[in-house]
Coordinates of C-alpha atoms in Angstrom, one line a residue:
M1 CA 286.7 5.3 114.1
S2 CA 286.8 7.1 110.7
S3 CA 283.2 6.1 110.2
V4 CA 282.2 8.1 113.3
E5 CA 284.1 11.2 112.0
K6 CA 282.4 10.8 108.7
E7 CA 278.9 10.8 110.3
N8 CA 279.9 13.8 112.5
K9 CA 281.0 15.6 109.3
N10 CA 277.6 14.8 107.7
Y11 CA 275.9 16.2 110.8
T12 CA 277.8 19.4 110.6
I13 CA 277.0 19.7 106.9
N14 CA 273.3 19.3 107.6
Q15 CA 273.5 22.1 110.2
L16 CA 275.3 24.4 107.8
N17 CA 272.8 23.6 105.0
A18 CA 270.0 24.6 107.4
A19 CA 271.7 27.8 108.3
A20 CA 272.1 28.6 104.5
K21 CA 268.4 27.9 103.9
T22 CA 267.4 30.1 106.8
S23 CA 269.4 33.1 105.6
Y24 CA 268.2 32.5 102.0
Y25 CA 264.5 32.5 102.8
Q26 CA 264.9 35.5 105.2
W27 CA 266.6 37.4 102.4
M28 CA 263.9 36.4 99.9
V29 CA 261.1 37.7 102.3
L30 CA 263.1 40.9 102.8
N31 CA 263.1 41.5 99.1
K32 CA 259.3 41.1 98.9
K33 CA 258.9 43.6 101.8
I34 CA 261.1 46.1 100.0
K35 CA 259.0 45.8 96.9
I36 CA 255.9 46.5 98.9
A37 CA 257.5 49.4 100.6
N38 CA 258.6 50.9 97.3
D39 CA 255.1 50.5 95.8
N40 CA 253.7 52.2 98.9
L41 CA 256.2 55.1 98.5
L42 CA 254.8 55.7 95.0
L43 CA 251.3 55.7 96.3
L44 CA 252.1 58.1 99.2
E45 CA 254.1 60.3 96.8
Y46 CA 251.0 60.6 94.5
M47 CA 248.8 61.5 97.5
I48 CA 251.3 64.1 98.8
K49 CA 251.5 65.8 95.4
S50 CA 247.8 65.7 95.0
M51 CA 247.3 67.2 98.4
E52 CA 249.8 70.0 97.6
I53 CA 247.7 70.9 94.6
R54 CA 244.3 70.5 96.3
Y55 CA 245.4 72.6 99.4
Q56 CA 245.8 75.6 97.1
Y57 CA 242.1 75.4 96.5
N58 CA 241.2 74.7 100.1
M59 CA 240.3 71.1 99.2
D60 CA 242.5 69.4 101.8
K61 CA 243.8 70.0 105.4
L62 CA 247.3 70.4 106.6
P63 CA 247.2 67.7 109.4
T64 CA 246.4 65.1 106.7
Y65 CA 249.3 66.4 104.6
Y66 CA 251.7 66.1 107.5
K67 CA 250.5 62.6 108.4
A68 CA 251.1 61.4 104.8
K69 CA 254.6 63.0 104.9
S70 CA 255.5 61.3 108.2
Q71 CA 254.3 57.9 106.8
Y72 CA 256.4 58.5 103.7
S73 CA 259.5 59.1 105.9
E74 CA 258.7 56.0 108.0
L75 CA 258.6 53.9 104.9
Q76 CA 262.0 55.3 103.8
N77 CA 263.4 54.3 107.2
M78 CA 261.9 50.8 106.9
I79 CA 263.6 50.4 103.5
V80 CA 267.0 51.3 104.9
M81 CA 266.5 48.8 107.8
L82 CA 265.5 46.1 105.3
Q83 CA 268.4 46.8 103.1
N84 CA 270.7 46.5 106.1
D85 CA 269.2 43.2 107.0
I86 CA 269.8 42.0 103.4
A87 CA 273.4 43.0 103.7
Q88 CA 273.7 40.9 106.9
K89 CA 272.2 37.9 105.1
R90 CA 274.6 38.3 102.2
I91 CA 277.6 38.3 104.6
I92 CA 276.3 35.1 106.2
L93 CA 275.8 33.3 102.9
N94 CA 279.2 34.5 101.6
T95 CA 280.8 33.1 104.8
L96 CA 279.1 29.8 104.4
M97 CA 280.2 29.6 100.8
V98 CA 283.8 30.6 101.8
R99 CA 283.7 33.6 99.5
D100 CA 284.6 37.3 99.9
K101 CA 282.2 38.7 102.5
N102 CA 281.6 41.8 100.3
N103 CA 280.8 39.8 97.2
I104 CA 277.6 41.2 95.7
F105 CA 274.9 38.7 94.5
E106 CA 271.1 38.4 94.5
V107 CA 268.8 35.5 95.4
D108 CA 265.9 34.1 93.4
T109 CA 262.5 35.1 94.9
A110 CA 260.9 31.8 93.8
Y111 CA 260.1 29.3 96.6
N112 CA 258.3 26.0 97.2
L113 CA 256.1 25.2 100.1
N114 CA 256.7 21.5 100.6
D115 CA 254.1 19.1 102.0
L116 CA 256.0 17.5 104.9
K117 CA 253.0 16.2 106.9
Y118 CA 253.2 12.7 105.3
L119 CA 257.0 12.3 106.0
L120 CA 257.9 9.6 108.5
S121 CA 259.1 11.0 111.8
D122 CA 259.2 7.8 113.9
T123 CA 262.3 6.8 115.8
T124 CA 263.2 4.0 113.4
S125 CA 263.3 6.2 110.3
L126 CA 265.2 8.9 112.2
S127 CA 267.8 6.3 113.3
L128 CA 268.4 5.5 109.7
N129 CA 268.5 9.1 108.4
R130 CA 270.2 11.2 111.2
S131 CA 273.9 11.4 111.1
D132 CA 274.3 12.1 114.8
V133 CA 272.4 9.0 115.7
K134 CA 274.5 7.0 113.2
A135 CA 277.6 8.4 114.8
I136 CA 276.4 7.2 118.2
D137 CA 275.6 3.7 116.8
K138 CA 279.1 3.4 115.3
T139 CA 280.7 4.7 118.6
I140 CA 278.8 1.9 120.4
T141 CA 280.2 -0.6 118.0
I142 CA 283.7 0.8 118.5
N143 CA 283.4 0.6 122.3
Q144 CA 282.3 -3.0 122.0
L145 CA 285.4 -3.8 120.0
K146 CA 287.6 -1.9 122.5
A147 CA 286.0 -3.9 125.4
K148 CA 286.7 -7.1 123.4
A149 CA 290.3 -6.0 122.9
E150 CA 290.7 -5.4 126.6
K151 CA 289.5 -8.8 127.4
T152 CA 292.0 -10.4 125.0
K153 CA 294.8 -8.9 127.2
L154 CA 293.8 -11.4 129.9
L155 CA 294.8 -14.3 127.6
P156 CA 298.3 -15.6 127.2
E157 CA 300.4 -14.0 124.5
F158 CA 302.5 -16.2 122.3
G159 CA 305.5 -15.1 120.2
V160 CA 308.1 -16.7 118.0
R161 CA 311.6 -15.4 117.4
Y162 CA 313.8 -16.7 114.6
E163 CA 317.4 -15.6 113.9
H164 CA 319.8 -16.6 111.1
M165 CA 323.5 -15.8 111.1
F166 CA 325.7 -16.2 108.0
A167 CA 329.0 -18.0 108.6
F168 CA 332.5 -16.9 107.5
G169 CA 335.0 -19.3 105.9
K170 CA 334.4 -22.9 106.7
Q171 CA 332.3 -22.2 109.8
P172 CA 328.8 -23.7 109.6
Q173 CA 325.7 -21.4 109.4
Q174 CA 323.9 -20.8 112.7
F175 CA 320.2 -20.8 113.3
S176 CA 318.2 -20.1 116.4
A177 CA 314.4 -20.3 117.1
M178 CA 312.7 -19.1 120.3
L179 CA 309.2 -19.6 121.5
M180 CA 307.9 -17.0 124.0
V181 CA 304.8 -17.1 126.2
N182 CA 303.6 -14.0 128.2
M183 CA 301.2 -15.0 131.1
P184 CA 299.2 -12.2 132.8
F185 CA 299.6 -13.6 136.3
M186 CA 299.6 -10.2 138.2
P187 CA 296.2 -9.7 139.9
W188 CA 296.4 -5.9 139.5
S189 CA 296.9 -6.1 135.8
A190 CA 293.9 -8.4 135.4
K191 CA 291.7 -6.0 137.4
M192 CA 292.8 -3.1 135.2
Y193 CA 291.9 -4.9 132.0
K194 CA 288.5 -5.9 133.4
A195 CA 287.8 -2.4 134.6
N196 CA 288.7 -0.9 131.2
A197 CA 286.4 -3.4 129.4
N198 CA 283.6 -2.6 131.8
S199 CA 284.1 1.1 131.3
Y200 CA 283.5 0.8 127.6
L201 CA 280.3 -1.1 128.3
L202 CA 279.1 1.6 130.7
K203 CA 279.9 4.2 128.1
N204 CA 277.7 2.3 125.7
E205 CA 274.8 2.5 128.2
S206 CA 275.2 6.2 128.4
L207 CA 275.3 6.5 124.6
K208 CA 272.1 4.5 124.3
W209 CA 270.4 6.8 126.7
Q210 CA 271.8 9.8 124.7
K211 CA 270.4 8.2 121.5
E212 CA 267.0 7.8 123.0
M213 CA 267.0 11.4 124.2
I214 CA 268.0 12.7 120.8
L215 CA 265.3 10.6 119.0
N216 CA 262.6 11.5 121.6
E217 CA 263.5 15.2 121.3
A218 CA 263.5 15.1 117.5
T219 CA 260.2 13.3 117.2
G220 CA 258.6 15.8 119.6
M221 CA 260.0 18.8 117.8
I222 CA 258.9 17.4 114.4
S223 CA 255.4 16.8 115.6
G224 CA 255.1 20.2 117.1
M225 CA 256.6 22.0 114.1
S226 CA 254.3 20.0 111.7
T227 CA 251.3 21.1 113.7
E228 CA 252.5 24.7 113.7
L229 CA 253.3 24.5 109.9
I230 CA 249.7 23.4 109.1
S231 CA 248.3 26.3 111.2
L232 CA 250.6 28.8 109.6
K233 CA 249.7 27.7 106.1
K234 CA 246.0 28.1 106.9
Q235 CA 246.5 31.5 108.3
Y236 CA 248.6 32.5 105.3
E237 CA 246.0 31.3 102.9
I238 CA 243.2 33.2 104.7
T239 CA 245.3 36.4 104.7
Q240 CA 246.2 36.1 101.0
N241 CA 242.8 35.0 99.8
S242 CA 240.4 37.0 102.0
I243 CA 241.9 39.7 104.2
I244 CA 244.2 41.4 101.8
P245 CA 241.7 41.5 98.9
A246 CA 239.1 43.0 101.2
L247 CA 241.5 45.6 102.6
R248 CA 242.6 46.4 99.0
R249 CA 239.0 47.0 97.9
N250 CA 238.4 49.1 101.0
Y251 CA 241.5 51.2 100.2
E252 CA 240.6 51.6 96.5
T253 CA 237.1 52.7 97.4
A254 CA 238.3 55.3 99.9
L255 CA 240.8 56.6 97.4
I256 CA 238.2 57.0 94.7
T257 CA 235.9 58.7 97.1
W258 CA 238.7 61.1 98.1
Q259 CA 239.5 61.8 94.4
N260 CA 235.9 62.6 93.8
N261 CA 235.9 65.1 96.7
T262 CA 233.3 63.1 98.7
G263 CA 235.7 61.6 101.2
D264 CA 238.4 62.4 103.6
L265 CA 242.1 61.6 103.1
F266 CA 242.4 60.5 106.7
V267 CA 240.1 57.6 105.8
V268 CA 242.3 56.8 102.7
L269 CA 245.5 56.8 104.9
D270 CA 243.9 54.6 107.5
A271 CA 242.8 52.1 104.8
W272 CA 246.3 52.2 103.2
E273 CA 247.9 51.6 106.5
A274 CA 245.6 48.6 107.3
L275 CA 246.4 47.1 103.8
N276 CA 250.2 47.7 104.3
M277 CA 250.2 46.0 107.7
A278 CA 248.2 43.0 106.3
Q279 CA 250.7 42.6 103.5
I280 CA 253.7 42.7 105.9
D281 CA 251.9 40.3 108.3
A282 CA 251.4 37.9 105.4
L283 CA 255.1 38.0 104.6
D284 CA 255.9 37.4 108.2
K285 CA 253.7 34.3 108.1
L286 CA 255.4 33.2 104.9
Q287 CA 258.8 33.5 106.5
S288 CA 257.6 31.5 109.6
I289 CA 256.3 28.8 107.2
L290 CA 259.6 28.6 105.4
L291 CA 261.7 28.6 108.6
A292 CA 259.5 25.8 110.1
Q293 CA 260.0 23.9 106.9
V294 CA 263.7 24.3 107.2
E295 CA 263.7 23.1 110.8
I296 CA 261.7 20.0 109.9
E297 CA 264.0 19.2 107.0
K298 CA 267.0 19.7 109.3
Q299 CA 265.6 17.3 111.9
L300 CA 264.9 14.7 109.1
E301 CA 268.2 15.5 107.3
I302 CA 266.5 16.2 104.0
K303 CA 268.9 17.8 101.6

């Protein structure tokens, strides 16, 4: 029975590892979002100061100035929200590490996108790797032994009793030996033992169905997550390699045009906003990729 508890312990450890990975990757993406937000604050601060100077010479309009100011304040609010989310992730990780909840530490921003599409996800490999399935198999074995133990109660029980008494004086020493046989003649006791044995076999049937359900659900989830992971990686590559560079060139062109007094700042702000949204969207896709990777590793029990 201890072997079952050992597998249940491994299953719990796997769940906690997945929870730690999830919070870690979410924190990492939050750090990247804060960096983008801080960079954008510097850009908006430059625009606002430039507009204040240019307005004195009637080279800019007040509506544009106030739009830039509002976007600056929105970015500040975003940074506060992101910092609060990081504080929550820090508490979760400290709890998982059994440390002081207010312990301050930072996480590394490096990450790896693992190629999981070639990993085996059939029921046979899952049966060998998943702790919860191993626990079910060991429970089935235990139930078989319990059923066998119940059946042995239907057999006669033999016992031997031996006694030795020391004598005093000239009296001879005394010995006694007794052979005992216990015969289960009562019909109701035989039925009880048979019913107990059959109950363990019925429990095993239920456990087998439970095992099949877990394996079927796991293989389906892994297949679905693998397909989603491939799609998310393609979307992320397109966003990083095509969309963001194009939007950045569009923003830089609009900014240069405005600085040369041949363009409108509204166009610059729209271009900046599109670039900022694309960068945040790329990070959201990166987070989805990492969390899908964590879910697949959890299902496969990859440490």
